[in-house]
């Protein structure tokens, strides 16, 4: 298999009738798999287990502009990273934090939302639109918000009041500015 991307003329030729149809995005997936093959040729097992060295879990938005390890000065193995749309503390985040704390020894929780989040432009109407399109209402809430600071506070409160977590004292929330790269801490009060 070639490690180079096909030229435009080669790609056009590959789309002829005898070529198998590819799902949208599969070319990107193929590129990711090929990148993994190159990565694996130089990979060395770091010899660590799943317990984060810094005993911290970071909950953040899935936004592609956030390079959490770089922004926070983290190395492989330093933390657990839990990401979802908005970085909102949902039942599944509590599930992951519970496993992180109870089975893998983390104690601190850092919550990171960010400026210009896509959830600021959605509403719970999104669920209704999905129901109309697919014929089934999603069981999950969109968790959209208008005030990022208030949503960070709500997420901190959800962590602090969860009966499943063993460590709820060291919970801090931040807003990452996507234009400056700086974190701004949110007062929990």
PDB file of C-alpha atoms in Angstrom:
ATOM      1  CA  UNK A   1       0.000   0.000   0.000  1.00  0.00           C
ATOM      2  CA  UNK A   2       1.324   3.410  -0.929  1.00  0.00           C
ATOM      3  CA  UNK A   3       1.981   5.869   1.865  1.00  0.00           C
ATOM      4  CA  UNK A   4       1.375   8.856  -0.399  1.00  0.00           C
ATOM      5  CA  UNK A   5      -1.990  10.436  -1.061  1.00  0.00           C
ATOM      6  CA  UNK A   6      -3.193   9.927  -4.644  1.00  0.00           C
ATOM      7  CA  UNK A   7      -2.938  12.850  -7.014  1.00  0.00           C
ATOM      8  CA  UNK A   8      -6.137  14.437  -8.287  1.00  0.00           C
ATOM      9  CA  UNK A   9      -5.901  12.513 -11.556  1.00  0.00           C
ATOM     10  CA  UNK A  10      -5.227   9.229  -9.746  1.00  0.00           C
ATOM     11  CA  UNK A  11      -8.134   9.882  -7.387  1.00  0.00           C
ATOM     12  CA  UNK A  12     -10.419  10.555 -10.345  1.00  0.00           C
ATOM     13  CA  UNK A  13      -9.330   7.347 -12.020  1.00  0.00           C
ATOM     14  CA  UNK A  14      -9.966   5.411  -8.816  1.00  0.00           C
ATOM     15  CA  UNK A  15     -13.556   6.619  -8.799  1.00  0.00           C
ATOM     16  CA  UNK A  16     -14.377   4.738 -11.968  1.00  0.00           C
ATOM     17  CA  UNK A  17     -17.213   2.226 -12.072  1.00  0.00           C
ATOM     18  CA  UNK A  18     -14.937  -0.735 -11.241  1.00  0.00           C
ATOM     19  CA  UNK A  19     -13.722   0.852  -7.957  1.00  0.00           C
ATOM     20  CA  UNK A  20     -15.650   0.002  -4.783  1.00  0.00           C
ATOM     21  CA  UNK A  21     -17.792   2.805  -3.401  1.00  0.00           C
ATOM     22  CA  UNK A  22     -16.398   4.485  -0.299  1.00  0.00           C
ATOM     23  CA  UNK A  23     -18.472   5.992   2.446  1.00  0.00           C
ATOM     24  CA  UNK A  24     -18.048   9.723   3.020  1.00  0.00           C
ATOM     25  CA  UNK A  25     -15.115  10.308   5.329  1.00  0.00           C
ATOM     26  CA  UNK A  26     -13.542   6.924   4.673  1.00  0.00           C
ATOM     27  CA  UNK A  27     -10.592   8.583   2.911  1.00  0.00           C
ATOM     28  CA  UNK A  28      -9.920  10.487   6.130  1.00  0.00           C
ATOM     29  CA  UNK A  29     -10.203   7.274   8.142  1.00  0.00           C
ATOM     30  CA  UNK A  30      -7.786   5.579   5.741  1.00  0.00           C
ATOM     31  CA  UNK A  31      -5.348   8.461   6.270  1.00  0.00           C
ATOM     32  CA  UNK A  32      -5.658   8.080  10.047  1.00  0.00           C
ATOM     33  CA  UNK A  33      -5.052   4.326   9.853  1.00  0.00           C
ATOM     34  CA  UNK A  34      -1.998   4.885   7.659  1.00  0.00           C
ATOM     35  CA  UNK A  35      -0.686   7.487  10.137  1.00  0.00           C
ATOM     36  CA  UNK A  36      -1.141   4.929  12.892  1.00  0.00           C
ATOM     37  CA  UNK A  37       0.918   2.393  10.962  1.00  0.00           C
ATOM     38  CA  UNK A  38       3.788   4.910  10.722  1.00  0.00           C
ATOM     39  CA  UNK A  39       3.381   5.745  14.428  1.00  0.00           C
ATOM     40  CA  UNK A  40       3.472   2.072  15.405  1.00  0.00           C
ATOM     41  CA  UNK A  41       6.782   1.496  13.610  1.00  0.00           C
ATOM     42  CA  UNK A  42       8.511   3.749  16.160  1.00  0.00           C
ATOM     43  CA  UNK A  43       6.213   3.074  19.119  1.00  0.00           C
ATOM     44  CA  UNK A  44       7.777   1.929  22.365  1.00  0.00           C
ATOM     45  CA  UNK A  45       5.606   0.677  25.202  1.00  0.00           C
ATOM     46  CA  UNK A  46       5.946   3.372  27.888  1.00  0.00           C
ATOM     47  CA  UNK A  47       5.581   0.708  30.570  1.00  0.00           C
ATOM     48  CA  UNK A  48       2.918   2.516  32.558  1.00  0.00           C
ATOM     49  CA  UNK A  49      -0.463   1.417  33.785  1.00  0.00           C
ATOM     50  CA  UNK A  50      -3.790   3.242  33.484  1.00  0.00           C
ATOM     51  CA  UNK A  51      -3.382   5.184  36.743  1.00  0.00           C
ATOM     52  CA  UNK A  52      -2.669   8.846  35.940  1.00  0.00           C
ATOM     53  CA  UNK A  53       0.627  10.057  37.374  1.00  0.00           C
ATOM     54  CA  UNK A  54      -0.877  13.390  38.514  1.00  0.00           C
ATOM     55  CA  UNK A  55      -4.038  11.748  39.924  1.00  0.00           C
ATOM     56  CA  UNK A  56      -6.245  14.192  38.058  1.00  0.00           C
ATOM     57  CA  UNK A  57      -9.090  13.860  35.579  1.00  0.00           C
ATOM     58  CA  UNK A  58      -9.738  16.632  33.061  1.00  0.00           C
ATOM     59  CA  UNK A  59     -13.274  17.033  31.680  1.00  0.00           C
ATOM     60  CA  UNK A  60     -13.341  19.206  28.577  1.00  0.00           C
ATOM     61  CA  UNK A  61     -15.208  19.975  25.403  1.00  0.00           C
ATOM     62  CA  UNK A  62     -14.556  17.851  22.340  1.00  0.00           C
ATOM     63  CA  UNK A  63     -13.881  21.000  20.283  1.00  0.00           C
ATOM     64  CA  UNK A  64     -11.037  20.379  17.834  1.00  0.00           C
ATOM     65  CA  UNK A  65      -9.395  23.711  18.741  1.00  0.00           C
ATOM     66  CA  UNK A  66      -8.483  22.496  22.245  1.00  0.00           C
ATOM     67  CA  UNK A  67      -5.123  20.723  22.436  1.00  0.00           C
ATOM     68  CA  UNK A  68      -5.433  19.941  26.124  1.00  0.00           C
ATOM     69  CA  UNK A  69      -2.090  18.245  26.667  1.00  0.00           C
ATOM     70  CA  UNK A  70      -0.218  21.097  25.031  1.00  0.00           C
ATOM     71  CA  UNK A  71      -2.319  23.836  26.677  1.00  0.00           C
ATOM     72  CA  UNK A  72      -1.905  22.319  30.156  1.00  0.00           C
ATOM     73  CA  UNK A  73       1.696  21.119  29.833  1.00  0.00           C
ATOM     74  CA  UNK A  74       0.678  17.482  30.231  1.00  0.00           C
ATOM     75  CA  UNK A  75       2.570  14.395  29.120  1.00  0.00           C
ATOM     76  CA  UNK A  76       1.346  10.941  28.245  1.00  0.00           C
ATOM     77  CA  UNK A  77       0.113   9.239  31.399  1.00  0.00           C
ATOM     78  CA  UNK A  78      -0.390  12.411  33.454  1.00  0.00           C
ATOM     79  CA  UNK A  79      -4.195  12.515  33.513  1.00  0.00           C
ATOM     80  CA  UNK A  80      -7.457  10.982  32.434  1.00  0.00           C
ATOM     81  CA  UNK A  81      -9.125  13.061  29.749  1.00  0.00           C
ATOM     82  CA  UNK A  82     -12.904  12.908  29.382  1.00  0.00           C
ATOM     83  CA  UNK A  83     -14.363  14.870  26.490  1.00  0.00           C
ATOM     84  CA  UNK A  84     -17.852  15.509  25.192  1.00  0.00           C
ATOM     85  CA  UNK A  85     -19.849  18.266  23.526  1.00  0.00           C
ATOM     86  CA  UNK A  86     -19.479  21.298  25.769  1.00  0.00           C
ATOM     87  CA  UNK A  87     -17.415  19.558  28.443  1.00  0.00           C
ATOM     88  CA  UNK A  88     -20.682  19.286  30.350  1.00  0.00           C
ATOM     89  CA  UNK A  89     -20.872  16.975  33.362  1.00  0.00           C
ATOM     90  CA  UNK A  90     -23.485  14.434  32.289  1.00  0.00           C
ATOM     91  CA  UNK A  91     -24.337  11.012  33.724  1.00  0.00           C
ATOM     92  CA  UNK A  92     -21.724   9.448  31.452  1.00  0.00           C
ATOM     93  CA  UNK A  93     -19.064  11.883  32.682  1.00  0.00           C
ATOM     94  CA  UNK A  94     -19.973  10.956  36.275  1.00  0.00           C
ATOM     95  CA  UNK A  95     -19.629   7.294  35.220  1.00  0.00           C
ATOM     96  CA  UNK A  96     -16.132   7.936  33.829  1.00  0.00           C
ATOM     97  CA  UNK A  97     -15.079  10.036  36.826  1.00  0.00           C
ATOM     98  CA  UNK A  98     -16.338   7.359  39.211  1.00  0.00           C
ATOM     99  CA  UNK A  99     -14.229   4.710  37.479  1.00  0.00           C
ATOM    100  CA  UNK A 100     -11.292   7.131  37.319  1.00  0.00           C
ATOM    101  CA  UNK A 101     -11.472   7.807  41.064  1.00  0.00           C
ATOM    102  CA  UNK A 102     -12.600   4.509  42.533  1.00  0.00           C
ATOM    103  CA  UNK A 103     -10.667   2.104  40.305  1.00  0.00           C
ATOM    104  CA  UNK A 104      -7.709   4.190  39.153  1.00  0.00           C
ATOM    105  CA  UNK A 105      -6.914   6.571  42.002  1.00  0.00           C
ATOM    106  CA  UNK A 106      -7.558  10.055  40.643  1.00  0.00           C
ATOM    107  CA  UNK A 107      -8.558  12.733  43.126  1.00  0.00           C
ATOM    108  CA  UNK A 108      -8.569  16.134  41.417  1.00  0.00           C
ATOM    109  CA  UNK A 109     -11.110  17.159  38.767  1.00  0.00           C
ATOM    110  CA  UNK A 110     -10.468  19.988  36.315  1.00  0.00           C
ATOM    111  CA  UNK A 111     -13.395  21.169  34.185  1.00  0.00           C
ATOM    112  CA  UNK A 112     -12.674  23.103  30.999  1.00  0.00           C
ATOM    113  CA  UNK A 113     -15.302  24.794  28.862  1.00  0.00           C
ATOM    114  CA  UNK A 114     -14.324  27.363  26.222  1.00  0.00           C
ATOM    115  CA  UNK A 115     -15.308  30.543  24.462  1.00  0.00           C
ATOM    116  CA  UNK A 116     -17.306  30.365  21.222  1.00  0.00           C
ATOM    117  CA  UNK A 117     -18.661  26.885  22.021  1.00  0.00           C
ATOM    118  CA  UNK A 118     -21.087  25.347  19.542  1.00  0.00           C
ATOM    119  CA  UNK A 119     -23.480  24.480  22.381  1.00  0.00           C
ATOM    120  CA  UNK A 120     -24.117  28.195  22.841  1.00  0.00           C
ATOM    121  CA  UNK A 121     -25.931  28.234  19.492  1.00  0.00           C
ATOM    122  CA  UNK A 122     -28.033  25.083  20.004  1.00  0.00           C
ATOM    123  CA  UNK A 123     -31.209  24.647  22.015  1.00  0.00           C
ATOM    124  CA  UNK A 124     -33.125  21.668  23.304  1.00  0.00           C
ATOM    125  CA  UNK A 125     -35.180  22.101  20.108  1.00  0.00           C
ATOM    126  CA  UNK A 126     -32.357  20.107  18.488  1.00  0.00           C
ATOM    127  CA  UNK A 127     -33.801  16.977  20.158  1.00  0.00           C
ATOM    128  CA  UNK A 128     -37.245  17.709  18.702  1.00  0.00           C
ATOM    129  CA  UNK A 129     -35.750  18.169  15.237  1.00  0.00           C
ATOM    130  CA  UNK A 130     -33.984  14.813  15.564  1.00  0.00           C
ATOM    131  CA  UNK A 131     -37.200  13.171  16.653  1.00  0.00           C
ATOM    132  CA  UNK A 132     -39.019  14.566  13.628  1.00  0.00           C
ATOM    133  CA  UNK A 133     -36.235  13.373  11.313  1.00  0.00           C
ATOM    134  CA  UNK A 134     -35.624   9.851  12.633  1.00  0.00           C
ATOM    135  CA  UNK A 135     -38.870   9.052  14.426  1.00  0.00           C
ATOM    136  CA  UNK A 136     -37.364   8.613  17.861  1.00  0.00           C
ATOM    137  CA  UNK A 137     -36.615  11.210  20.536  1.00  0.00           C
ATOM    138  CA  UNK A 138     -33.062  11.036  21.913  1.00  0.00           C
ATOM    139  CA  UNK A 139     -32.866   9.929  25.546  1.00  0.00           C
ATOM    140  CA  UNK A 140     -30.115  12.457  26.207  1.00  0.00           C
ATOM    141  CA  UNK A 141     -30.344  16.198  26.756  1.00  0.00           C
ATOM    142  CA  UNK A 142     -28.487  18.600  24.480  1.00  0.00           C
ATOM    143  CA  UNK A 143     -27.176  20.483  27.545  1.00  0.00           C
ATOM    144  CA  UNK A 144     -26.933  23.714  25.574  1.00  0.00           C
ATOM    145  CA  UNK A 145     -26.159  26.930  27.418  1.00  0.00           C
ATOM    146  CA  UNK A 146     -25.954  30.688  26.945  1.00  0.00           C
ATOM    147  CA  UNK A 147     -23.639  31.582  29.841  1.00  0.00           C
ATOM    148  CA  UNK A 148     -20.400  29.577  29.788  1.00  0.00           C
ATOM    149  CA  UNK A 149     -19.429  30.601  33.343  1.00  0.00           C
ATOM    150  CA  UNK A 150     -22.783  29.468  34.721  1.00  0.00           C
ATOM    151  CA  UNK A 151     -22.475  26.171  32.889  1.00  0.00           C
ATOM    152  CA  UNK A 152     -19.017  25.614  34.407  1.00  0.00           C
ATOM    153  CA  UNK A 153     -20.544  26.318  37.844  1.00  0.00           C
ATOM    154  CA  UNK A 154     -23.348  23.837  37.162  1.00  0.00           C
ATOM    155  CA  UNK A 155     -20.813  21.196  36.126  1.00  0.00           C
ATOM    156  CA  UNK A 156     -18.720  21.815  39.254  1.00  0.00           C
ATOM    157  CA  UNK A 157     -21.859  21.433  41.371  1.00  0.00           C
ATOM    158  CA  UNK A 158     -22.757  18.155  39.655  1.00  0.00           C
ATOM    159  CA  UNK A 159     -19.311  16.751  40.491  1.00  0.00           C
ATOM    160  CA  UNK A 160     -19.358  18.059  44.062  1.00  0.00           C
ATOM    161  CA  UNK A 161     -22.774  16.557  44.806  1.00  0.00           C
ATOM    162  CA  UNK A 162     -22.372  13.177  43.137  1.00  0.00           C
ATOM    163  CA  UNK A 163     -22.727  10.348  45.670  1.00  0.00           C
ATOM    164  CA  UNK A 164     -20.575   8.085  43.485  1.00  0.00           C
ATOM    165  CA  UNK A 165     -17.379  10.119  43.662  1.00  0.00           C
ATOM    166  CA  UNK A 166     -14.970   9.671  46.556  1.00  0.00           C
ATOM    167  CA  UNK A 167     -13.109  12.948  46.076  1.00  0.00           C
ATOM    168  CA  UNK A 168     -15.140  16.099  45.497  1.00  0.00           C
ATOM    169  CA  UNK A 169     -13.078  18.722  47.318  1.00  0.00           C
ATOM    170  CA  UNK A 170     -10.514  19.407  44.576  1.00  0.00           C
ATOM    171  CA  UNK A 171     -12.858  20.445  41.756  1.00  0.00           C
ATOM    172  CA  UNK A 172     -11.985  23.534  39.745  1.00  0.00           C
ATOM    173  CA  UNK A 173     -13.548  24.982  36.623  1.00  0.00           C
ATOM    174  CA  UNK A 174     -12.110  27.086  33.821  1.00  0.00           C
ATOM    175  CA  UNK A 175     -12.987  28.733  30.528  1.00  0.00           C
ATOM    176  CA  UNK A 176     -10.386  28.350  27.768  1.00  0.00           C
ATOM    177  CA  UNK A 177     -10.200  31.345  25.432  1.00  0.00           C
ATOM    178  CA  UNK A 178      -9.922  29.950  21.892  1.00  0.00           C
ATOM    179  CA  UNK A 179      -8.362  33.220  20.663  1.00  0.00           C
ATOM    180  CA  UNK A 180      -5.650  33.671  23.314  1.00  0.00           C
ATOM    181  CA  UNK A 181      -5.106  30.127  24.597  1.00  0.00           C
ATOM    182  CA  UNK A 182      -5.468  31.306  28.190  1.00  0.00           C
ATOM    183  CA  UNK A 183      -7.518  29.660  30.932  1.00  0.00           C
ATOM    184  CA  UNK A 184      -9.723  31.826  33.136  1.00  0.00           C
ATOM    185  CA  UNK A 185     -10.840  30.264  36.424  1.00  0.00           C
ATOM    186  CA  UNK A 186     -14.541  30.404  37.245  1.00  0.00           C
ATOM    187  CA  UNK A 187     -15.561  31.251  40.797  1.00  0.00           C
ATOM    188  CA  UNK A 188     -17.830  28.413  41.968  1.00  0.00           C
ATOM    189  CA  UNK A 189     -20.064  30.740  44.015  1.00  0.00           C
TER     190      UNK A 189
END
